Amino acid sequence: MISISHVSKSYGSFQVLKDCNAEVARGEVVVICGPSGSGKSTLIKTVNGLESIDAGEIKVGDFLLAPRVTHMAALRRSVGMVFQSFELFPHLSVLSNVTIAQTKVLKRPKAVAEEKARALLARVGLSAHIAKYPAQLSGGQQQRVAIARALALDPEVMLFDEPTSALDPEMVNEVLDVMTSLAKQGMTMICVTHEMGFARNVANRVLFMDGGEIVETAGAAKFFNAPASERAKAFLARILKH
Amino acid sequence: MSLLFETTPDGVGRYIDWIWSGLAWTLSLASGAWIIALVVGTLVGVARTLPGGIWPRLGRVYVETFRNIPLLVQMFFWYFVLPEILPARLGLAIKQMDPPWSGFVPALVCLGLVTAARIAEQVRAGVQALPTGQRAAASALGFGRGGMYRLILLPQAFRIILPTLTNEFMTIFKNTSVALTIGLVELTATAREINENTFRTFEAYGVVTLVYLVIALLAWSLMYWIERSVQLPSLVSGSARK
């Protein structure tokens, strides 16, 4: 489904991605983890072209993304993305947030888009809030709207860039529950997250990044029980200490 | 105030008719120039926020040109200089325009383009005040540049800059008085004419001063009403306060 091969990227003299290679099969859930500044967010943003790449190529379905490819409408239609800071559109109601791309980008009729939006908002447990504005919702609710907004375009792949990092602890689970049920329904997902419980229980595989490299790729159970690299061992020791 | 109801020297009407006529020219000039300013100002402001290439630089040149030359000098440029530097036939056609249009048209263009430069800077500030994630979210949903600005960025930016736009809107009424220098008999020129005919300086300018004050209050009320009606819980910084 997704194939990342020999992808590199630099900001000036700082190389943020170093020859990254990864494959994600259809229906697979892959978690990217690693220390701060290791390039996780940058890597996931290259998959839908939000970050350009300097070398290598990325295949998403039939779409080939390479350096200097600029027409990404088709790619973005098949890849949904959820951001750390939600990025709902504050001037639009919850319902409009979920319908606007359907009606304006996919040109769906308004009635069809609203029906879809209502169904998705029900699925993430927010039917009671469709007329509200984003600022009237809690962080967890906003993030669930953001997930519904991305799903409204019927993506084949969902990208999650630290979806729970900006949330209060008691709201983390409501978002993880939605992500878990998505995974169970067979959605192809790539998640940058520090939620090791989610990684262990839901992910098929873990990509461990450090210093811009993909250091280790392993099944979730193997990664947590018997990490191969020293850097992964050190990382896990740090984050699982308490 | 009895002056207003005295017969004018040409015997056709009363001085209040002159005031009405002057007011009509002032209001037409201000509203016409405001429309030009909003359209051009928005386009130039957007150009200033584009990520690179020639457009931001052209926008900068526009802004620096139109806001750094005194309004009076620009008024003279459009009225006296432009017809001389245009091809002879076009220049002649402009010079042969009948009054009041010979003064109105250059004043309209001049005031519109000057105010556009000021509005452009406010639009730029409004767009740049938005979190960068809004662009990323719009891109990820498949919006192109046009849709992103029209549906996502500008609706938020305009809410933020409404208080400063109110300022511009009130200023444009007052700046119309400069058009008297190129022969448009707007409100201030009317006061001057009444004074020259009657030597009742206090009354002539007193009435016009009050009219300007009423216009300003009405303009402010209109903008305040707009601010209130587009106010959102989510964009507090763009909200009208009592």
Coordinates of C-alpha atoms in Angstrom, one line a residue:
Chain A
M1 CA 0.0 0.0 0.0
I2 CA 2.7 2.4 1.0
S3 CA 6.3 2.1 0.1
I4 CA 9.0 4.6 1.3
S5 CA 12.3 4.1 -0.3
H6 CA 15.6 5.9 0.2
V7 CA 13.9 9.1 1.4
S8 CA 16.1 11.9 2.6
K9 CA 15.5 15.4 3.6
S10 CA 17.5 18.3 5.0
Y11 CA 16.7 21.7 6.4
G12 CA 19.7 23.6 5.4
S13 CA 22.7 21.7 6.7
F14 CA 20.6 19.7 9.2
Q15 CA 19.6 16.3 7.8
V16 CA 16.3 15.4 9.3
L17 CA 15.7 12.2 7.3
K18 CA 18.5 9.9 6.4
D19 CA 17.8 7.2 3.7
C20 CA 14.5 6.0 5.2
N21 CA 12.9 2.8 4.0
A22 CA 9.6 1.3 5.0
E23 CA 6.7 -0.7 3.7
V24 CA 3.2 -0.6 5.0
A25 CA 0.7 -3.2 3.8
R26 CA -3.0 -2.6 3.3
G27 CA -4.9 -2.9 6.6
E28 CA -1.7 -2.7 8.6
V29 CA -1.3 -0.4 11.6
V30 CA 2.3 0.9 12.0
V31 CA 3.4 3.0 15.0
I32 CA 6.4 5.3 14.6
C33 CA 8.2 6.0 17.8
G34 CA 11.5 7.5 18.9
P35 CA 12.9 10.4 20.9
S36 CA 12.0 14.1 20.2
G37 CA 13.6 15.5 17.1
S38 CA 14.2 12.1 15.6
G39 CA 12.3 12.9 12.4
K40 CA 9.0 11.0 13.2
S41 CA 6.7 13.9 12.4
T42 CA 8.6 14.9 9.3
L43 CA 8.6 11.3 8.0
I44 CA 4.8 11.0 8.4
K45 CA 4.2 14.4 6.8
T46 CA 6.2 13.3 3.7
V47 CA 3.6 10.5 3.1
N48 CA 0.9 13.1 2.1
G49 CA 3.3 15.6 0.7
L50 CA 3.0 18.2 3.5
E51 CA 6.8 18.0 3.7
S52 CA 8.7 17.7 0.5
I53 CA 11.6 15.2 0.1
D54 CA 15.0 15.8 -1.3
A55 CA 15.8 12.3 -2.5
G56 CA 14.1 8.9 -2.8
E57 CA 10.5 8.2 -3.6
I58 CA 7.2 7.3 -1.8
K59 CA 4.5 5.2 -3.4
V60 CA 1.0 5.5 -1.9
G61 CA -1.3 3.1 -3.9
D62 CA -0.7 4.1 -7.5
F63 CA 0.6 7.6 -6.6
L64 CA 4.3 8.1 -6.9
L65 CA 5.7 11.0 -4.9
A66 CA 9.2 12.1 -5.7
P67 CA 11.3 15.3 -5.2
R68 CA 9.7 18.2 -7.1
V69 CA 6.3 16.5 -7.5
T70 CA 3.8 19.3 -6.8
H71 CA 0.4 18.1 -8.0
M72 CA -0.8 16.2 -5.0
A73 CA -4.6 16.5 -5.2
A74 CA -5.0 12.8 -6.0
L75 CA -2.6 11.8 -3.2
R76 CA -4.4 13.9 -0.6
R77 CA -7.7 12.5 -1.5
S78 CA -6.6 9.0 -0.5
V79 CA -4.6 9.9 2.6
G80 CA -6.3 11.4 5.7
M81 CA -4.3 13.2 8.4
V82 CA -4.9 14.0 12.0
F83 CA -2.7 16.6 13.7
Q84 CA -1.3 17.1 17.2
S85 CA -3.1 20.4 17.6
F86 CA -6.4 19.3 15.9
E87 CA -6.4 22.2 13.5
L88 CA -10.2 22.3 13.2
F89 CA -11.4 25.3 11.3
P90 CA -12.5 27.6 14.1
H91 CA -14.9 29.7 12.0
L92 CA -17.0 26.6 11.0
S93 CA -19.4 24.5 13.0
V94 CA -18.5 20.9 13.8
L95 CA -20.8 19.8 11.0
S96 CA -19.3 22.2 8.5
N97 CA -15.8 21.1 9.5
V98 CA -16.7 17.6 8.4
T99 CA -18.6 18.6 5.3
I100 CA -16.5 21.4 3.8
A101 CA -13.9 19.3 2.1
Q102 CA -16.6 16.9 0.9
T103 CA -18.5 19.6 -0.8
K104 CA -15.7 21.8 -2.0
V105 CA -13.0 19.3 -2.8
L106 CA -14.9 16.2 -3.8
K107 CA -17.9 18.2 -5.0
R108 CA -20.4 15.9 -3.2
P109 CA -23.9 17.3 -3.0
K110 CA -24.6 19.0 0.3
A111 CA -27.2 16.5 1.5
V112 CA -24.9 13.6 0.8
A113 CA -22.0 15.2 2.6
E114 CA -24.1 16.1 5.6
E115 CA -25.5 12.6 5.9
K116 CA -22.0 11.2 5.8
A117 CA -20.8 13.8 8.3
R118 CA -23.6 12.9 10.7
A119 CA -22.9 9.2 10.5
L120 CA -19.2 9.8 11.1
L121 CA -19.8 12.1 14.0
A122 CA -22.1 9.5 15.5
R123 CA -19.4 7.0 15.1
V124 CA -16.9 9.1 17.1
G125 CA -19.6 9.8 19.7
L126 CA -20.3 13.4 19.0
S127 CA -23.9 13.5 17.6
A128 CA -24.9 15.9 20.3
H129 CA -22.3 18.5 19.3
I130 CA -22.7 19.0 15.6
A131 CA -24.0 22.6 15.8
K132 CA -21.2 23.7 18.2
Y133 CA -18.0 25.5 17.2
P134 CA -14.6 23.9 17.9
A135 CA -13.8 26.3 20.7
Q136 CA -16.9 25.0 22.6
L137 CA -15.5 21.4 22.7
S138 CA -12.9 19.8 24.9
G139 CA -9.6 18.8 23.3
G140 CA -10.6 15.1 23.1
Q141 CA -13.8 16.0 21.4
Q142 CA -12.0 18.3 19.0
Q143 CA -9.6 15.6 18.1
R144 CA -12.5 13.2 17.4
V145 CA -14.1 15.8 15.1
A146 CA -10.7 16.0 13.3
I147 CA -10.7 12.2 12.8
A148 CA -14.2 12.4 11.5
R149 CA -13.2 15.2 9.2
A150 CA -10.4 13.2 7.7
L151 CA -12.5 10.0 7.4
A152 CA -15.2 12.0 5.5
L153 CA -13.1 11.9 2.3
D154 CA -13.0 8.0 2.5
P155 CA -9.2 7.8 2.7
E156 CA -7.4 4.6 2.1
V157 CA -4.7 5.5 4.6
M158 CA -4.9 7.5 7.8
L159 CA -1.9 9.4 9.2
F160 CA -1.9 10.3 12.9
D161 CA 0.8 12.8 14.0
E162 CA 1.0 12.6 17.8
P163 CA -2.9 12.8 18.0
T164 CA -2.9 12.6 21.8
S165 CA 0.1 14.7 22.8
A166 CA -1.9 17.9 23.3
L167 CA -4.6 16.3 25.3
D168 CA -5.2 16.1 29.1
P169 CA -4.6 12.6 30.3
E170 CA -8.3 11.8 30.9
M171 CA -9.1 12.6 27.2
V172 CA -6.4 10.5 25.7
N173 CA -8.4 7.3 25.9
E174 CA -11.4 8.6 24.1
V175 CA -9.2 9.4 21.1
L176 CA -7.3 6.1 21.4
D177 CA -10.6 4.2 21.5
V178 CA -11.7 5.8 18.2
M179 CA -8.3 4.9 16.7
T180 CA -8.5 1.4 18.0
S181 CA -11.9 0.8 16.4
L182 CA -10.7 2.2 13.1
A183 CA -7.8 -0.2 13.2
K184 CA -10.1 -3.1 13.9
Q185 CA -12.2 -2.1 10.9
G186 CA -9.1 -2.6 8.7
M187 CA -8.0 0.9 8.1
T188 CA -4.3 1.3 7.0
M189 CA -2.8 3.5 9.6
I190 CA 0.5 5.2 10.4
C191 CA 0.7 6.7 13.8
V192 CA 3.4 8.8 15.4
T193 CA 2.7 8.4 19.1
H194 CA 4.1 8.2 22.6
E195 CA 1.2 5.9 23.7
M196 CA 3.1 2.7 24.2
G197 CA 0.0 0.9 25.3
F198 CA -1.6 1.6 22.0
A199 CA 1.5 0.6 20.1
R200 CA 1.8 -2.7 22.0
N201 CA -1.9 -3.6 21.7
V202 CA -3.1 -2.2 18.4
A203 CA 0.0 -1.8 16.1
N204 CA 1.1 -4.6 13.9
R205 CA 4.6 -3.2 13.6
V206 CA 6.7 -0.5 15.2
L207 CA 9.2 1.7 13.4
F208 CA 11.8 3.1 15.8
M209 CA 13.5 6.3 14.6
D210 CA 16.5 8.1 16.0
G211 CA 18.5 10.9 14.5
G212 CA 16.6 10.9 11.3
E213 CA 17.1 7.2 10.6
I214 CA 14.7 4.3 10.9
V215 CA 16.8 2.3 13.3
E216 CA 14.6 -0.7 13.8
T217 CA 11.4 -2.2 12.3
A218 CA 9.8 -5.0 14.2
G219 CA 6.5 -6.6 15.2
A220 CA 5.0 -4.8 18.1
A221 CA 5.4 -7.6 20.6
K222 CA 9.0 -8.3 19.5
F223 CA 9.9 -4.6 19.7
F224 CA 8.7 -4.2 23.3
N225 CA 9.9 -7.5 24.6
A226 CA 13.2 -7.9 22.8
P227 CA 14.3 -4.8 20.9
A228 CA 17.2 -5.5 18.7
S229 CA 19.2 -2.3 18.7
E230 CA 20.9 -0.6 21.6
R231 CA 19.2 2.7 20.8
A232 CA 15.8 1.2 21.0
K233 CA 16.6 -0.5 24.3
A234 CA 17.8 2.8 25.7
F235 CA 14.7 4.6 24.5
L236 CA 12.3 2.0 25.9
A237 CA 14.2 2.0 29.2
R238 CA 13.7 5.8 29.4
I239 CA 10.1 5.9 28.6
L240 CA 8.9 2.8 30.4
K241 CA 10.8 3.5 33.6
H242 CA 7.7 4.7 35.6
Chain B
M1 CA -28.5 77.3 10.5
S2 CA -31.0 79.5 8.7
L3 CA -28.3 79.7 6.0
L4 CA -29.3 76.3 4.8
F5 CA -32.7 77.4 3.7
E6 CA -31.7 80.6 2.0
T7 CA -31.8 80.7 -1.8
T8 CA -28.5 80.2 -3.7
P9 CA -27.2 83.0 -5.9
D10 CA -28.1 81.1 -9.1
G11 CA -31.7 81.1 -7.8
V12 CA -32.2 77.4 -8.6
G13 CA -32.4 76.1 -5.0
R14 CA -31.4 76.5 -1.4
Y15 CA -28.0 75.9 0.2
I16 CA -29.2 72.7 1.7
D17 CA -29.5 71.3 -1.9
W18 CA -25.8 72.1 -2.3
I19 CA -25.1 70.2 0.9
W20 CA -27.1 67.2 -0.3
S21 CA -25.2 67.2 -3.6
G22 CA -21.9 67.4 -1.9
L23 CA -22.9 64.6 0.5
A24 CA -23.9 62.4 -2.4
W25 CA -20.5 62.9 -4.1
T26 CA -18.7 62.2 -0.9
L27 CA -20.7 59.0 -0.2
S28 CA -20.4 57.8 -3.8
L29 CA -16.7 58.4 -3.8
A30 CA -16.1 56.7 -0.5
S31 CA -18.2 53.6 -1.2
G32 CA -16.8 53.2 -4.7
A33 CA -13.2 53.6 -3.4
W34 CA -14.0 51.2 -0.6
I35 CA -15.0 48.4 -3.0
I36 CA -11.9 48.9 -5.0
A37 CA -9.8 49.0 -1.8
L38 CA -11.3 45.8 -0.5
V39 CA -10.9 43.8 -3.7
V40 CA -7.4 45.1 -4.6
G41 CA -6.3 45.1 -0.9
T42 CA -7.3 41.5 -0.4
L43 CA -5.5 40.4 -3.6
V44 CA -2.3 42.2 -2.7
G45 CA -2.5 41.1 0.9
V46 CA -2.9 37.5 -0.2
A47 CA 0.0 37.9 -2.6
R48 CA 2.2 39.1 0.3
T49 CA 1.5 35.9 2.2
L50 CA 2.3 33.4 -0.7
P51 CA 5.2 31.2 0.1
G52 CA 7.6 32.4 -2.5
G53 CA 8.2 33.5 -6.1
I54 CA 7.4 36.8 -7.7
W55 CA 4.0 37.6 -6.1
P56 CA 5.1 38.5 -2.6
R57 CA 7.7 40.9 -4.0
L58 CA 5.2 42.5 -6.4
G59 CA 2.8 42.9 -3.5
R60 CA 5.6 44.6 -1.5
V61 CA 6.3 47.0 -4.3
Y62 CA 2.6 47.9 -4.5
V63 CA 2.3 48.5 -0.8
E64 CA 5.4 50.6 -0.5
T65 CA 4.5 52.7 -3.5
F66 CA 1.0 53.5 -2.6
R67 CA 1.5 54.1 1.1
N68 CA 4.7 56.1 1.0
I69 CA 3.5 58.9 -1.4
P70 CA 1.2 61.5 0.1
L71 CA -2.4 61.2 -0.8
L72 CA -2.5 64.7 -2.3
V73 CA 0.5 64.0 -4.5
Q74 CA -1.2 60.8 -5.7
M75 CA -4.4 62.7 -6.4
F76 CA -2.5 65.1 -8.6
F77 CA -0.7 62.2 -10.3
W78 CA -4.0 60.6 -11.5
Y79 CA -5.5 63.9 -12.4
F80 CA -2.7 65.9 -14.0
V81 CA 0.2 63.5 -14.8
L82 CA -1.4 60.3 -16.0
P83 CA -3.2 61.8 -19.0
E84 CA 0.1 63.2 -20.2
I85 CA 2.0 59.9 -20.0
L86 CA -0.7 57.8 -21.6
P87 CA -0.9 57.5 -25.4
A88 CA -2.1 60.8 -26.8
R89 CA -5.6 59.7 -27.8
L90 CA -6.4 58.0 -24.5
G91 CA -4.9 61.0 -22.5
L92 CA -7.1 63.4 -24.6
A93 CA -10.2 61.3 -23.9
I94 CA -9.5 61.5 -20.2
K95 CA -8.9 65.2 -20.3
Q96 CA -12.1 65.8 -22.2
M97 CA -14.3 64.0 -19.6
D98 CA -17.0 66.4 -18.4
P99 CA -17.1 67.5 -14.8
P100 CA -17.9 66.2 -12.2
W101 CA -16.6 62.9 -13.7
S102 CA -13.3 64.4 -14.7
G103 CA -12.6 64.8 -10.9
F104 CA -14.6 61.8 -9.7
V105 CA -12.9 59.1 -11.7
P106 CA -9.3 59.9 -10.8
A107 CA -10.3 60.5 -7.2
L108 CA -12.0 57.1 -7.1
V109 CA -9.0 55.3 -8.5
C110 CA -6.6 57.2 -6.3
L111 CA -8.4 56.7 -3.1
G112 CA -9.2 53.1 -3.8
L113 CA -5.6 52.2 -4.6
V114 CA -4.2 54.1 -1.6
T115 CA -6.6 52.4 0.8
A116 CA -5.9 49.1 -0.9
A117 CA -2.3 49.3 0.2
R118 CA -3.3 49.8 3.8
I119 CA -5.9 47.0 3.7
A120 CA -3.3 44.7 2.0
E121 CA -1.0 45.1 5.1
Q122 CA -3.9 44.3 7.4
V123 CA -5.0 41.2 5.4
R124 CA -1.4 40.0 5.4
A125 CA -1.2 40.5 9.2
G126 CA -4.5 38.7 9.6
V127 CA -3.4 35.7 7.5
Q128 CA 0.0 35.5 9.2
A129 CA -1.7 35.6 12.6
L130 CA -3.3 32.2 11.9
P131 CA -1.5 29.0 13.1
T132 CA 0.5 27.4 10.3
G133 CA -1.3 24.2 11.0
Q134 CA -4.5 25.7 9.4
R135 CA -2.7 25.7 6.0
A136 CA -1.4 22.1 6.6
A137 CA -4.9 20.9 7.6
A138 CA -6.4 22.5 4.5
S139 CA -3.7 21.1 2.3
A140 CA -4.2 17.6 3.8
L141 CA -7.9 17.8 3.0
G142 CA -7.0 18.4 -0.6
F143 CA -7.8 22.1 -0.9
G144 CA -5.8 24.0 -3.5
R145 CA -4.4 27.4 -2.9
G146 CA -7.6 29.2 -4.0
G147 CA -9.9 27.2 -1.9
M148 CA -7.6 27.4 1.1
Y149 CA -7.6 31.2 1.1
R150 CA -11.2 31.6 0.2
L151 CA -12.8 29.1 2.5
I152 CA -10.3 28.6 5.4
L153 CA -7.7 31.4 5.8
L154 CA -9.5 34.7 4.7
P155 CA -12.7 34.1 6.7
Q156 CA -10.6 33.8 9.8
A157 CA -8.2 36.6 8.9
F158 CA -11.0 39.1 8.2
R159 CA -12.6 38.4 11.6
I160 CA -9.3 39.2 13.2
I161 CA -8.7 42.4 11.3
L162 CA -12.3 43.8 11.5
P163 CA -11.5 46.4 14.1
T164 CA -8.7 47.9 12.0
L165 CA -10.9 47.7 8.9
T166 CA -13.4 49.8 10.8
N167 CA -10.7 52.4 11.1
E168 CA -10.0 52.3 7.4
F169 CA -13.7 52.5 6.6
M170 CA -14.1 55.7 8.6
T171 CA -10.8 57.1 7.2
I172 CA -11.9 56.7 3.6
F173 CA -14.9 59.0 4.2
K174 CA -12.6 61.7 5.6
N175 CA -10.0 61.3 2.9
T176 CA -12.6 62.0 0.2
S177 CA -12.2 65.7 1.0
V178 CA -8.8 65.7 -0.8
A179 CA -10.8 65.3 -4.0
L180 CA -11.7 69.0 -3.8
T181 CA -8.2 69.8 -5.0
I182 CA -9.0 68.2 -8.4
G183 CA -12.3 69.9 -8.8
L184 CA -14.8 67.5 -7.3
V185 CA -17.4 69.5 -5.5
E186 CA -17.8 67.0 -2.6
L187 CA -18.8 68.0 0.9
T188 CA -15.8 70.1 1.9
A189 CA -15.7 71.9 -1.4
T190 CA -19.4 72.6 -0.9
A191 CA -18.6 74.3 2.4
R192 CA -16.0 76.4 0.7
E193 CA -18.4 77.4 -2.0
I194 CA -21.1 78.4 0.5
N195 CA -18.6 80.4 2.4
E196 CA -17.4 82.2 -0.7
N197 CA -21.0 83.1 -1.6
T198 CA -22.1 84.1 1.9
F199 CA -19.0 84.8 4.0
R200 CA -20.8 83.0 6.8
T201 CA -17.8 80.8 7.6
F202 CA -18.9 79.4 10.9
E203 CA -22.2 78.2 9.6
A204 CA -20.9 76.8 6.4
Y205 CA -18.1 74.7 7.9
G206 CA -20.1 74.0 11.0
V207 CA -22.8 72.2 9.1
V208 CA -20.3 70.2 7.1
T209 CA -18.4 69.3 10.2
L210 CA -21.6 67.9 11.7
V211 CA -22.4 66.0 8.5
Y212 CA -18.9 64.3 8.6
L213 CA -19.5 63.4 12.3
V214 CA -22.8 61.8 11.5
I215 CA -21.3 59.9 8.6
A216 CA -18.5 58.7 10.8
L217 CA -20.9 57.5 13.5
L218 CA -23.0 55.7 10.9
A219 CA -20.0 54.0 9.4
W220 CA -18.8 53.0 12.8
S221 CA -22.3 51.6 13.6
L222 CA -22.3 49.6 10.4
M223 CA -18.9 48.0 11.1
Y224 CA -19.8 47.4 14.7
W225 CA -22.9 45.6 13.6
I226 CA -20.9 43.5 11.2
E227 CA -18.3 42.7 13.9
R228 CA -21.1 41.5 16.2
S229 CA -22.8 39.4 13.6
V230 CA -19.7 37.5 12.5
Q231 CA -18.4 37.1 16.0
L232 CA -17.5 33.5 17.0
P233 CA -16.7 32.0 20.3
S234 CA -13.6 30.6 18.7
L235 CA -12.0 33.8 17.5
V236 CA -12.0 36.0 20.5
S237 CA -9.3 38.3 19.2
G238 CA -11.6 39.2 16.3
S239 CA -14.6 40.0 18.4
A240 CA -16.2 43.3 19.0
R241 CA -16.1 44.4 22.7
K242 CA -18.3 46.9 24.3

